[in-house]
PDB file of C-alpha atoms in Angstrom:
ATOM      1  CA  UNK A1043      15.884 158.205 -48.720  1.00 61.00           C
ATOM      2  CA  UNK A1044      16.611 156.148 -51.946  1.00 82.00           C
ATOM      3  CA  UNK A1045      14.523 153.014 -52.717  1.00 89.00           C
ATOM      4  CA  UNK A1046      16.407 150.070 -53.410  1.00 89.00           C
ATOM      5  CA  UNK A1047      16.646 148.442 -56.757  1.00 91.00           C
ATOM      6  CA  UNK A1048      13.296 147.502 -58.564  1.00 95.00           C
ATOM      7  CA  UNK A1049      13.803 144.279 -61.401  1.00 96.00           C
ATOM      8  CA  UNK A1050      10.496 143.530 -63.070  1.00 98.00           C
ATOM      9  CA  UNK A1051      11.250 139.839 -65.008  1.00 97.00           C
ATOM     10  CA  UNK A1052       8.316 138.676 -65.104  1.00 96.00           C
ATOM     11  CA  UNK A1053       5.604 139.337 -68.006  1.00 97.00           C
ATOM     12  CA  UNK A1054       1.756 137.461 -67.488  1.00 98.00           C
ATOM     13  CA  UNK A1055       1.523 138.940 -71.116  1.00 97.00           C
ATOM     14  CA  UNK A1056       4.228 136.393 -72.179  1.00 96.00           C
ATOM     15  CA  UNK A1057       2.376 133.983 -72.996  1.00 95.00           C
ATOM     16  CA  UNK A1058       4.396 131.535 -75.002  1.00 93.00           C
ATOM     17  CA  UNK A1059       7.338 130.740 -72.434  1.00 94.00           C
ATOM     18  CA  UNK A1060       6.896 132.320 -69.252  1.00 96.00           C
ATOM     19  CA  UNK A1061       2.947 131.756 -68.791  1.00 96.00           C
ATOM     20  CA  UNK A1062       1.772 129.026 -71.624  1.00 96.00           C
ATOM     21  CA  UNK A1063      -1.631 128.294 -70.039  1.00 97.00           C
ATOM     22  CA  UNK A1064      -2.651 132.252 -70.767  1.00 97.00           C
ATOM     23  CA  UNK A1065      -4.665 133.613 -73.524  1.00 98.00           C
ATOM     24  CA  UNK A1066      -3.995 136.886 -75.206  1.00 97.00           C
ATOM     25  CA  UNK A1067      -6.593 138.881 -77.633  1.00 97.00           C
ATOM     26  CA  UNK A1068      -7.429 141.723 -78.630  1.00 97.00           C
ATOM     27  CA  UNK A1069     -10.335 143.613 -79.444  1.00 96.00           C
ATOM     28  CA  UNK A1070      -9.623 145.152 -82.643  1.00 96.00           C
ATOM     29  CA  UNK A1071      -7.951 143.191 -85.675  1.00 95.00           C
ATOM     30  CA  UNK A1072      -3.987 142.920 -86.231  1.00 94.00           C
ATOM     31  CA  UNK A1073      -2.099 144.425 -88.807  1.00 93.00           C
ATOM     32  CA  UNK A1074      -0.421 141.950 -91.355  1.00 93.00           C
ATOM     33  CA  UNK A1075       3.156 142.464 -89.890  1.00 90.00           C
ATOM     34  CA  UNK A1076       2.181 143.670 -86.418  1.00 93.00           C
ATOM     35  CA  UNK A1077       0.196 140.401 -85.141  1.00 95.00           C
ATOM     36  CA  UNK A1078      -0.563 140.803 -81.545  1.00 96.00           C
ATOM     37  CA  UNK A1079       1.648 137.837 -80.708  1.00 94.00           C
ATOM     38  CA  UNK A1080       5.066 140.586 -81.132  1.00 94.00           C
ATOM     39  CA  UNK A1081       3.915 142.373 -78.051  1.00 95.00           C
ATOM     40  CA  UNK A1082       6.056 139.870 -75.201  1.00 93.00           C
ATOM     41  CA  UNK A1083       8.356 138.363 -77.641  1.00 90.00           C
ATOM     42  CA  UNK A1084      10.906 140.001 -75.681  1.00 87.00           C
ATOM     43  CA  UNK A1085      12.824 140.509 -79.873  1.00 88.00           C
ATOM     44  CA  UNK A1086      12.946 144.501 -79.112  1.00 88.00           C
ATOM     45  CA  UNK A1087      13.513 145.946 -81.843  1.00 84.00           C
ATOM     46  CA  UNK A1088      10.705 143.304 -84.117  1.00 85.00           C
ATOM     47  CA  UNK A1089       8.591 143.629 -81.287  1.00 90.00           C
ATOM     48  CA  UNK A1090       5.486 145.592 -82.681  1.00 91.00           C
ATOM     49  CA  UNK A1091       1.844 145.103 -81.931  1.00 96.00           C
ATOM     50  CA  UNK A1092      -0.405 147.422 -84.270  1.00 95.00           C
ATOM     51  CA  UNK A1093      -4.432 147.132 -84.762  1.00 95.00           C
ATOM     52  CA  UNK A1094      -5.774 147.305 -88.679  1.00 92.00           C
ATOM     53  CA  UNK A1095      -7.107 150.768 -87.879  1.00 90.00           C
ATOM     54  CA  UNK A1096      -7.980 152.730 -84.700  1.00 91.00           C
ATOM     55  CA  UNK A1097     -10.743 152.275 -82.194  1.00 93.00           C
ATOM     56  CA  UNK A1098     -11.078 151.340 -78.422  1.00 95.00           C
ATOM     57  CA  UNK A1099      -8.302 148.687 -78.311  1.00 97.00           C
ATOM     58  CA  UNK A1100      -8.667 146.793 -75.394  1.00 97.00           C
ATOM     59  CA  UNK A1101      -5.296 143.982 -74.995  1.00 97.00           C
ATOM     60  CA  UNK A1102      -7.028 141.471 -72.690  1.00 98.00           C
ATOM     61  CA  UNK A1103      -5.120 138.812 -70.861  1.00 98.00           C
ATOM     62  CA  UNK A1104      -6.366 135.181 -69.337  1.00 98.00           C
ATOM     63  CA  UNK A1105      -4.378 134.102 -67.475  1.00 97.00           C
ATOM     64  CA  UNK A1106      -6.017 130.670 -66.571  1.00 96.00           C
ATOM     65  CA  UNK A1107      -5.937 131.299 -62.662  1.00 96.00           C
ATOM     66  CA  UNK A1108      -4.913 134.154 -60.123  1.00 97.00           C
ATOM     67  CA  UNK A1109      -2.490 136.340 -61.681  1.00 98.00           C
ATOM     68  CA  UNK A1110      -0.161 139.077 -59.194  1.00 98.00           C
ATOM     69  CA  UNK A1111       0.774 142.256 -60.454  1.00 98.00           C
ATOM     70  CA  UNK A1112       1.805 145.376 -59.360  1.00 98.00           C
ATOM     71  CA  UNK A1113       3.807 147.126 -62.469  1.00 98.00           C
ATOM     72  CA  UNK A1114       3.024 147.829 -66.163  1.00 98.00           C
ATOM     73  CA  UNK A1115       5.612 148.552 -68.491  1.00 98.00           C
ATOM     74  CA  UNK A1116       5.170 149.830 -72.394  1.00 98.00           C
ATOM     75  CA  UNK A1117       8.352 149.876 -74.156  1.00 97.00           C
ATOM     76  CA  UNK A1118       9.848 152.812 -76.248  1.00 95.00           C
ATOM     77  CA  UNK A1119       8.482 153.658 -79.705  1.00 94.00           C
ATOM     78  CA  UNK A1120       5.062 153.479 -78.946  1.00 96.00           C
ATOM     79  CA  UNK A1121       2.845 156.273 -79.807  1.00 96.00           C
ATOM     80  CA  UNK A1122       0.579 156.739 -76.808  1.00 96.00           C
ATOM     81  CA  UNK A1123       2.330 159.654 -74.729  1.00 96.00           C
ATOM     82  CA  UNK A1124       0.083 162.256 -74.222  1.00 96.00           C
ATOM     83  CA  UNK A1125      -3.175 159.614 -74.357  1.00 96.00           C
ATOM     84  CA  UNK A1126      -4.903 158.029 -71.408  1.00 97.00           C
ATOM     85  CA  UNK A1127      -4.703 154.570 -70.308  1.00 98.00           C
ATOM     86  CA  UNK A1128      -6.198 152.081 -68.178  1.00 98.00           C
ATOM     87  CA  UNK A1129      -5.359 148.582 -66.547  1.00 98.00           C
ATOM     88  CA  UNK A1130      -8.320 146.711 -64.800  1.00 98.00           C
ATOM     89  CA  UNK A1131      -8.518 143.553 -63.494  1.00 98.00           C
ATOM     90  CA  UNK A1132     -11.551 141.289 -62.778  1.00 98.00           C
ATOM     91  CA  UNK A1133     -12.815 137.491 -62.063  1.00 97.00           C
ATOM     92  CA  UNK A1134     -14.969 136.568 -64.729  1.00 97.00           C
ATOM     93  CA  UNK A1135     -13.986 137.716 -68.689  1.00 96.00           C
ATOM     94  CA  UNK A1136     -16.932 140.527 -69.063  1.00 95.00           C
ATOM     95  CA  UNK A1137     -14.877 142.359 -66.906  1.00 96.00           C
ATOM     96  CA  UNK A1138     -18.132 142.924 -64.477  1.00 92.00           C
ATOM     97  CA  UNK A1139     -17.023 144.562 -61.523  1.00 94.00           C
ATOM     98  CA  UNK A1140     -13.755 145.275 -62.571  1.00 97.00           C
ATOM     99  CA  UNK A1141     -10.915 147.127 -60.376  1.00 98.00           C
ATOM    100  CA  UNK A1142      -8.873 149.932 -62.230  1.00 98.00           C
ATOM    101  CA  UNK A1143      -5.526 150.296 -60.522  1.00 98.00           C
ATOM    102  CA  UNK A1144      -4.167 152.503 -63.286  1.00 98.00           C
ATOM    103  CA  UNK A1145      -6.252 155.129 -64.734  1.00 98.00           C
ATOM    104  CA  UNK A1146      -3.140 157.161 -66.474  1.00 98.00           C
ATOM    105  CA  UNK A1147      -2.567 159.762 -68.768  1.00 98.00           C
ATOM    106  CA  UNK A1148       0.884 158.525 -70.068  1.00 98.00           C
ATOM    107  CA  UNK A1149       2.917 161.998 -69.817  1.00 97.00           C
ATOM    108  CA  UNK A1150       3.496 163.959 -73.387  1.00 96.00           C
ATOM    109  CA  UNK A1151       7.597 164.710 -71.978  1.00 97.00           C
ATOM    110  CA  UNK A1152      10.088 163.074 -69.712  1.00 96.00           C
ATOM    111  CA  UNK A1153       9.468 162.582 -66.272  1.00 97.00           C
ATOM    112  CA  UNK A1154       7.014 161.162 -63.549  1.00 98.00           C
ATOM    113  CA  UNK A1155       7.825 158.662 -61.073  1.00 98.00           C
ATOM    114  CA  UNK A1156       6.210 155.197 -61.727  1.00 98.00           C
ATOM    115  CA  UNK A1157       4.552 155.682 -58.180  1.00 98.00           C
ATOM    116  CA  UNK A1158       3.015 159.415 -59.724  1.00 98.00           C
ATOM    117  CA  UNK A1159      -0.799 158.763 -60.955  1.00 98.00           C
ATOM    118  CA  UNK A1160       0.521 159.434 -64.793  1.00 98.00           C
ATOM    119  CA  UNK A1161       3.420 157.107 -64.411  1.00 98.00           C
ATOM    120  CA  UNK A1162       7.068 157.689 -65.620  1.00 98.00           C
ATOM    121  CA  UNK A1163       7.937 158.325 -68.956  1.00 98.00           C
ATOM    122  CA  UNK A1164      11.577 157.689 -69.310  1.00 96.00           C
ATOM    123  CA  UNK A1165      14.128 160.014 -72.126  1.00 94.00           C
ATOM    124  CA  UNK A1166      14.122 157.008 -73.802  1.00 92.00           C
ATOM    125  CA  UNK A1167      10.500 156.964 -74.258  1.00 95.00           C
ATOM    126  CA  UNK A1168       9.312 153.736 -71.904  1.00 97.00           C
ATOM    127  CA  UNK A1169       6.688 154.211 -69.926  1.00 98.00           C
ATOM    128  CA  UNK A1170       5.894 152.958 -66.549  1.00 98.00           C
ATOM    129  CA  UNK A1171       3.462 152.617 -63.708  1.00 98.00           C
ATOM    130  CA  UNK A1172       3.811 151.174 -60.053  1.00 98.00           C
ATOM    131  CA  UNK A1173       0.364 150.307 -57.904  1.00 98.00           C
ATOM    132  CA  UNK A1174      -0.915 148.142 -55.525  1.00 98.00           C
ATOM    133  CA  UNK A1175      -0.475 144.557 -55.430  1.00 98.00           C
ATOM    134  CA  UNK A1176      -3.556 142.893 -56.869  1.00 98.00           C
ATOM    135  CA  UNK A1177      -4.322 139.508 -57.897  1.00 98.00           C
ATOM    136  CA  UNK A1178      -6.921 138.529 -60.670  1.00 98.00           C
ATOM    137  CA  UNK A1179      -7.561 136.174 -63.402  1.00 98.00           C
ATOM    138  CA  UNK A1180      -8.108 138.679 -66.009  1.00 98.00           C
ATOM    139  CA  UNK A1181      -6.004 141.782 -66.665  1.00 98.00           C
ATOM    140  CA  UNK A1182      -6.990 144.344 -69.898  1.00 98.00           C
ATOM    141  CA  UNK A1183      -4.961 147.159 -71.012  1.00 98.00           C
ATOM    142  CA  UNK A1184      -7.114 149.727 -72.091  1.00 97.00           C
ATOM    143  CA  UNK A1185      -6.851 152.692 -74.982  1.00 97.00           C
ATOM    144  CA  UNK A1186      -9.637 154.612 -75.863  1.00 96.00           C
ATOM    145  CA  UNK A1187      -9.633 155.471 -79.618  1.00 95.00           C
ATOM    146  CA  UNK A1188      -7.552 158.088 -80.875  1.00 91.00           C
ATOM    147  CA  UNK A1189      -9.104 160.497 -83.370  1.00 90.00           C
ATOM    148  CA  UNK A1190      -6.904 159.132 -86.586  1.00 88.00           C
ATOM    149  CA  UNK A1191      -4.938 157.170 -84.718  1.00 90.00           C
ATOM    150  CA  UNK A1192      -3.726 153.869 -84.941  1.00 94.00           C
ATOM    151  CA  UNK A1193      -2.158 152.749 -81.632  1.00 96.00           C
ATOM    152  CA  UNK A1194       1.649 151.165 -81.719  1.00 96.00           C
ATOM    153  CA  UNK A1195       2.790 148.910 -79.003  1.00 96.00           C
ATOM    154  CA  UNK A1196       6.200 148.455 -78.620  1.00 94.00           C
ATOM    155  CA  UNK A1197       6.627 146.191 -75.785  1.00 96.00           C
ATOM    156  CA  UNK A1198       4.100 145.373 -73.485  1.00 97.00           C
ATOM    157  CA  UNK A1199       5.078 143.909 -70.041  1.00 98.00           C
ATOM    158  CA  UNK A1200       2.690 143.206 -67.151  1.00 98.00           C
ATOM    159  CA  UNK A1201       3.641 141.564 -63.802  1.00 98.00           C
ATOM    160  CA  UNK A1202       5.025 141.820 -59.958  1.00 98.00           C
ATOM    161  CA  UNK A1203       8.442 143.789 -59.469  1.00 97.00           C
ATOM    162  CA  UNK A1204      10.856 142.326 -56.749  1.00 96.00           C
ATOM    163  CA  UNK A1205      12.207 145.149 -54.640  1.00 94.00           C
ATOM    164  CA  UNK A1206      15.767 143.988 -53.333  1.00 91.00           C
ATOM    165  CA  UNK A1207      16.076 144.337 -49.597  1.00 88.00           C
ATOM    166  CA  UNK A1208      18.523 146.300 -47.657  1.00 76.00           C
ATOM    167  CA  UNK A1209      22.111 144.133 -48.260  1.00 63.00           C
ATOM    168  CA  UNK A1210      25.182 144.155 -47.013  1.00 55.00           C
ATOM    169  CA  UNK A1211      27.883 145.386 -49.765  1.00 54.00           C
ATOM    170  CA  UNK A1212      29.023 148.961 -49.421  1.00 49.00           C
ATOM    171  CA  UNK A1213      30.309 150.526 -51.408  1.00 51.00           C
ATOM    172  CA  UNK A1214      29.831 150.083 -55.253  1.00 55.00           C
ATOM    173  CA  UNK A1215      27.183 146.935 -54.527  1.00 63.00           C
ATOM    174  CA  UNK A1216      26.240 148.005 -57.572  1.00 70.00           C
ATOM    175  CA  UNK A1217      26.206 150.711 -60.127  1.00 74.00           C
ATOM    176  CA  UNK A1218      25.477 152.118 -63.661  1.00 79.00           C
ATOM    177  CA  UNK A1219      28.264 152.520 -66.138  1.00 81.00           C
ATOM    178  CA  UNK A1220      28.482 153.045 -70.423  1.00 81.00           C
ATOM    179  CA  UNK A1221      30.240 150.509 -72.856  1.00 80.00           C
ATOM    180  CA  UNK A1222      30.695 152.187 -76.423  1.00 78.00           C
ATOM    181  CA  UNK A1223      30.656 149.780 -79.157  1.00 76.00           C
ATOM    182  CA  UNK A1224      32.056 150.621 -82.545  1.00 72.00           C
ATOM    183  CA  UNK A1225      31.273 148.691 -85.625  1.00 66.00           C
ATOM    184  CA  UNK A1226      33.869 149.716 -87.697  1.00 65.00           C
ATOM    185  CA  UNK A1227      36.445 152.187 -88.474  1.00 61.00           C
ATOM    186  CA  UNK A1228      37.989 152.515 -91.979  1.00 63.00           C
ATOM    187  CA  UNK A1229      39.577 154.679 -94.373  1.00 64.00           C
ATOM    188  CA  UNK A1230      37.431 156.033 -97.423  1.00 62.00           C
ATOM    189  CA  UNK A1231      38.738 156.497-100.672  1.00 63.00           C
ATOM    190  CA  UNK A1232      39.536 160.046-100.472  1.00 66.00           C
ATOM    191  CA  UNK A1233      41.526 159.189 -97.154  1.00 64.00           C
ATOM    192  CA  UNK A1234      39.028 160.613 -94.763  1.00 66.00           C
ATOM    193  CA  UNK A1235      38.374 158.501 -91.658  1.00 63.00           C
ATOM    194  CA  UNK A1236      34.551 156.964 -91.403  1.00 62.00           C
ATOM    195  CA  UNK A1237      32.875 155.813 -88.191  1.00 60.00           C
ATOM    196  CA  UNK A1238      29.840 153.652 -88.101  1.00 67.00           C
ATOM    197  CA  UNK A1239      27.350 154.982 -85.249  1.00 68.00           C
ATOM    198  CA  UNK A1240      28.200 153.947 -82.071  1.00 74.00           C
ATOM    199  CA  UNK A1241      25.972 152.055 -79.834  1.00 75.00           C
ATOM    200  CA  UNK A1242      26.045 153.409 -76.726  1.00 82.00           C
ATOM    201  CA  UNK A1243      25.258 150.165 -73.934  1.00 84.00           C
ATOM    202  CA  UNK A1244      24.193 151.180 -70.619  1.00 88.00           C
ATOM    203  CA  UNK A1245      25.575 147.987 -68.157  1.00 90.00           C
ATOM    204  CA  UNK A1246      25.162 147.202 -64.643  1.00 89.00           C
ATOM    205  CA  UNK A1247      27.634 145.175 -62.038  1.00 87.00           C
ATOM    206  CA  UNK A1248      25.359 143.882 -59.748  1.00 86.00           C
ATOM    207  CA  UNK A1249      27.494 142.398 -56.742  1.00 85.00           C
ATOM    208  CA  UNK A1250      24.876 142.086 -53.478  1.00 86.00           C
ATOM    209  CA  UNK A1251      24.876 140.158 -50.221  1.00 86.00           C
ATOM    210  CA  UNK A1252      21.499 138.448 -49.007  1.00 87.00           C
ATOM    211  CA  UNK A1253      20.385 137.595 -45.673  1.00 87.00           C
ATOM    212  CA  UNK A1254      19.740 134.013 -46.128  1.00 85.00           C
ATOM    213  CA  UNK A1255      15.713 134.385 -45.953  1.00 87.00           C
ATOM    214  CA  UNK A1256      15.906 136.782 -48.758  1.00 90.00           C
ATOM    215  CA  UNK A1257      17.516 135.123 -51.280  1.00 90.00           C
ATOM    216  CA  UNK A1258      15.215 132.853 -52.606  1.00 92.00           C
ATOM    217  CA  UNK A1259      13.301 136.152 -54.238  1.00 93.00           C
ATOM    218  CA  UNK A1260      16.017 137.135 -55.985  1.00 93.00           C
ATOM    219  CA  UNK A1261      17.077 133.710 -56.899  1.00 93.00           C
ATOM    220  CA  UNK A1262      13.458 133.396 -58.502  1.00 94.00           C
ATOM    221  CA  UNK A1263      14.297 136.820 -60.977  1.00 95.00           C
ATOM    222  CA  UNK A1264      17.954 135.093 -61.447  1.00 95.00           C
ATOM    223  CA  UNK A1265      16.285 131.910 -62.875  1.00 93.00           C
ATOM    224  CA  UNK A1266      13.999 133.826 -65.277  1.00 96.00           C
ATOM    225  CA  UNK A1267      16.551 135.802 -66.347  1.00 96.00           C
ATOM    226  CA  UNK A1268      19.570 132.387 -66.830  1.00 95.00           C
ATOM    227  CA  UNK A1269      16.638 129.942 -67.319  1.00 94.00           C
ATOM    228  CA  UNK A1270      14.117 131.527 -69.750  1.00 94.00           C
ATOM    229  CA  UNK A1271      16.109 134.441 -71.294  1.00 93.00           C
ATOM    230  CA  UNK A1272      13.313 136.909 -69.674  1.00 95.00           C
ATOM    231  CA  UNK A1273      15.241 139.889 -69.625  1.00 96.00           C
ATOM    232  CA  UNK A1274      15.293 142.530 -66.654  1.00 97.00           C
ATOM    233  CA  UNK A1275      13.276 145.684 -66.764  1.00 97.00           C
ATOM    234  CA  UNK A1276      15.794 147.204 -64.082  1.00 96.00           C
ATOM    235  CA  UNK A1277      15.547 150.434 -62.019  1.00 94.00           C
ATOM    236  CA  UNK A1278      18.725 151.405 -59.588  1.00 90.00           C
ATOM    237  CA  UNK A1279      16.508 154.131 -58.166  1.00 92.00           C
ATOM    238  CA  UNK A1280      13.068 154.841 -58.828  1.00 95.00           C
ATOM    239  CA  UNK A1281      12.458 157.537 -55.857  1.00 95.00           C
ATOM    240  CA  UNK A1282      13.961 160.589 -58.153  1.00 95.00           C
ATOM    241  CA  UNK A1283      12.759 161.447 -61.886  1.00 96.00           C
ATOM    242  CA  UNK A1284      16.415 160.966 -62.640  1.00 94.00           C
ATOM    243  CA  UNK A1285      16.348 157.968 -61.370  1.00 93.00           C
ATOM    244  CA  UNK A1286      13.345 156.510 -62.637  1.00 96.00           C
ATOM    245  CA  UNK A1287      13.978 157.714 -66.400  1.00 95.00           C
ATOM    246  CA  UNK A1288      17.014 155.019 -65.951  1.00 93.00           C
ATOM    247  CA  UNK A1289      14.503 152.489 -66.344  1.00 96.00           C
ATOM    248  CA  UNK A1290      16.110 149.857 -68.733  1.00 95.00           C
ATOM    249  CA  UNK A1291      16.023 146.662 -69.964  1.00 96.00           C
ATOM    250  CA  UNK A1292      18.776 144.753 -69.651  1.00 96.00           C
ATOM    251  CA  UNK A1293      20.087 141.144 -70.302  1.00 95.00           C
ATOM    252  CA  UNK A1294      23.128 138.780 -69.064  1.00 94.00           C
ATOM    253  CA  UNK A1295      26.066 139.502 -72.129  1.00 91.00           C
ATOM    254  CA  UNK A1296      26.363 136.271 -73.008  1.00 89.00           C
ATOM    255  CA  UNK A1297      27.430 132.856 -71.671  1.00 91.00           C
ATOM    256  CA  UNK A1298      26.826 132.776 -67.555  1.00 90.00           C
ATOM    257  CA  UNK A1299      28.042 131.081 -64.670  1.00 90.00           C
ATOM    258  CA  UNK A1300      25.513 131.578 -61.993  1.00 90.00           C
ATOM    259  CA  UNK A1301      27.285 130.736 -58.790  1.00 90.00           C
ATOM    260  CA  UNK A1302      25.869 132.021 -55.712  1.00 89.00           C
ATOM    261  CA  UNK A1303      28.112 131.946 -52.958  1.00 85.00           C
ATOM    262  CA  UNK A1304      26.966 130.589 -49.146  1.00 86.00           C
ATOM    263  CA  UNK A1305      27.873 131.311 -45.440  1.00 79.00           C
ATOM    264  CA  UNK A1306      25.603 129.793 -42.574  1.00 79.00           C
ATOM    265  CA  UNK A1307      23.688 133.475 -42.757  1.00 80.00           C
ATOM    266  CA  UNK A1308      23.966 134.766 -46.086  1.00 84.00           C
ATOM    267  CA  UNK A1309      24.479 134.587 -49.570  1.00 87.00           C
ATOM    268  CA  UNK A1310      26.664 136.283 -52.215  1.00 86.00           C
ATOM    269  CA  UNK A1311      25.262 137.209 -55.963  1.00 88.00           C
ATOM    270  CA  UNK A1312      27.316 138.465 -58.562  1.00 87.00           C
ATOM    271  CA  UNK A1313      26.209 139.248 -62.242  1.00 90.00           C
ATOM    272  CA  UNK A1314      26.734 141.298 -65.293  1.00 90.00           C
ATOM    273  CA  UNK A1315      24.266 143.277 -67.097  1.00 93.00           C
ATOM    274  CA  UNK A1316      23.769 144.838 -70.690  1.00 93.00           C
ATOM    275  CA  UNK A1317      21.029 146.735 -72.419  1.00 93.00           C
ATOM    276  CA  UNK A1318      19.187 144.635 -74.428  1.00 93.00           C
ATOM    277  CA  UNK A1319      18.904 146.583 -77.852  1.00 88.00           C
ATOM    278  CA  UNK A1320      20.402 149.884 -76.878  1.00 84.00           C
ATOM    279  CA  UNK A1321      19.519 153.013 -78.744  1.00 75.00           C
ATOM    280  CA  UNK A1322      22.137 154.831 -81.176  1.00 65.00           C
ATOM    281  CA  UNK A1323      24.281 157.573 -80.167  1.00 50.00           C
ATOM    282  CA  UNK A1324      23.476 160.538 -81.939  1.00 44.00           C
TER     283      UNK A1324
END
């Protein structure tokens, strides 16, 4: 049976709109360009966290009181498939006694489910890993050093999915399509036609029906989303690799009206989605 849709918005990483009162360091200095402070800015394709040199890099979060999480999320371009991983969690900031809910190898090619003990890594390169829900004041992603290495984070995003409910809209609640976006077409001076590369923009129509209780979840990931411009790390399906390698990370187009709509038992949502940053078509 399918899962229903998985949004991660939140990021206890982020700690500059979304969580202020949290501390991020590092163990290992930043590269001049690379400063850890790019690794929730949410930017995409700026967003770049790189140490001066390898070594056991440890990205250590405070996040000034319990913290819930149950989902880690490293964006595309970094360079840690094939190398193992760890997030722990603990009470105090030596990390004594500390719980390791993800002890991964992040997979060298395509595939995994986020529930798998390796993860998911998506075709588009993102990686991501489900587990328990656990709550802690301090949460460390951990890379052992990598002979010659110096790791790359992309995009690193740390918090609780929501998991809609069962709803009400059937069908085409909701669904995947593909917007192709041309920059320019002109004529060259020998008459030849030139296209620019297209950008190929994955976009979701999400149009869902709440029971009443429900709704205040998924009103919580709407206000993120409007509010902060946290964008969506959004999964239609994670129970099939195909599914799960349609991880994405998507974004409201533009200008939004948010306007839920209410009976005396439920309630009506209707947005629109786009990939934040899409890759190019090749």
């Amino acid at each position: 049976m399918a899962n229903t849709p998985l949004i991660l918005s939140d990021n206890l990483y982020d700690d500059t709109v979304l969580h202020p009162q949290a501390v991020v360091s590092s163990s290992l200095p930043e590269m001049a360009g690379s400063e850890l402070y790019h690794v929730s800015d949410n930017l995409r394709d700026l967003t770049r966290f790189s140490p001066s040199g390898p070594g056991n890099l440890f990205v250590v979060l405070d996040a000034g009181g319990a913290a819930l999480a149950n989902t880690i999320i490293l964006d595309r371009g970094h360079n840690l498939a094939g190398q193992a991983v760890q997030v722990q969690h603990a009470a105090v900031s030596d990390f004594t006694a500390a719980v390791t809910p993800v002890d991964a190898v992040i997979p060298a090619a395509a595939g995994g489910l986020p529930s798998d003990p390796n993860g998911c890594l998506t075709p588009d390169g993102v990686w991501w890993k489900t587990f328990a829900d656990a709550s802690d004041r301090y949460w460390r992603l951990s890379v052992p050093a990598i002979a010659g290495v110096t790791p790359l984070l992309t995009g690193l995003y740390l918090g609780s999915a929501y998991r809609m409910p069962s709803y009400l809209d059937a069908p085409a609640a909701y669904d995947y399509r593909t917007r192709y976006q041309v920059g320019k077409n002109a004529m060259s001076v020998g008459g030849v036609r030139v296209k620019r590369r297209v950008l190929n923009f994955s976009e979701v129509d999400l149009s869902v029906t709440l029971e009443d209780a429900d709704y205040p979840f998924l009103d919580a990931e709407v206000r993120r989303l409007l509010a902060f411009g946290a964008p969506w790390w959004f999964c239609l399906d994670d129970s099939t690799q195909h599914g799960a390698g349609l991880m994405r990370l998507y974004q409201v187009p533009g200008d939004t009206t948010y306007d839920p709509q209410v009976d005396p038992v439920h309630r009506s949502v209707r947005l629109l989605l786009e990939e934040v940053i899409p890759t190019l078509t090749i």
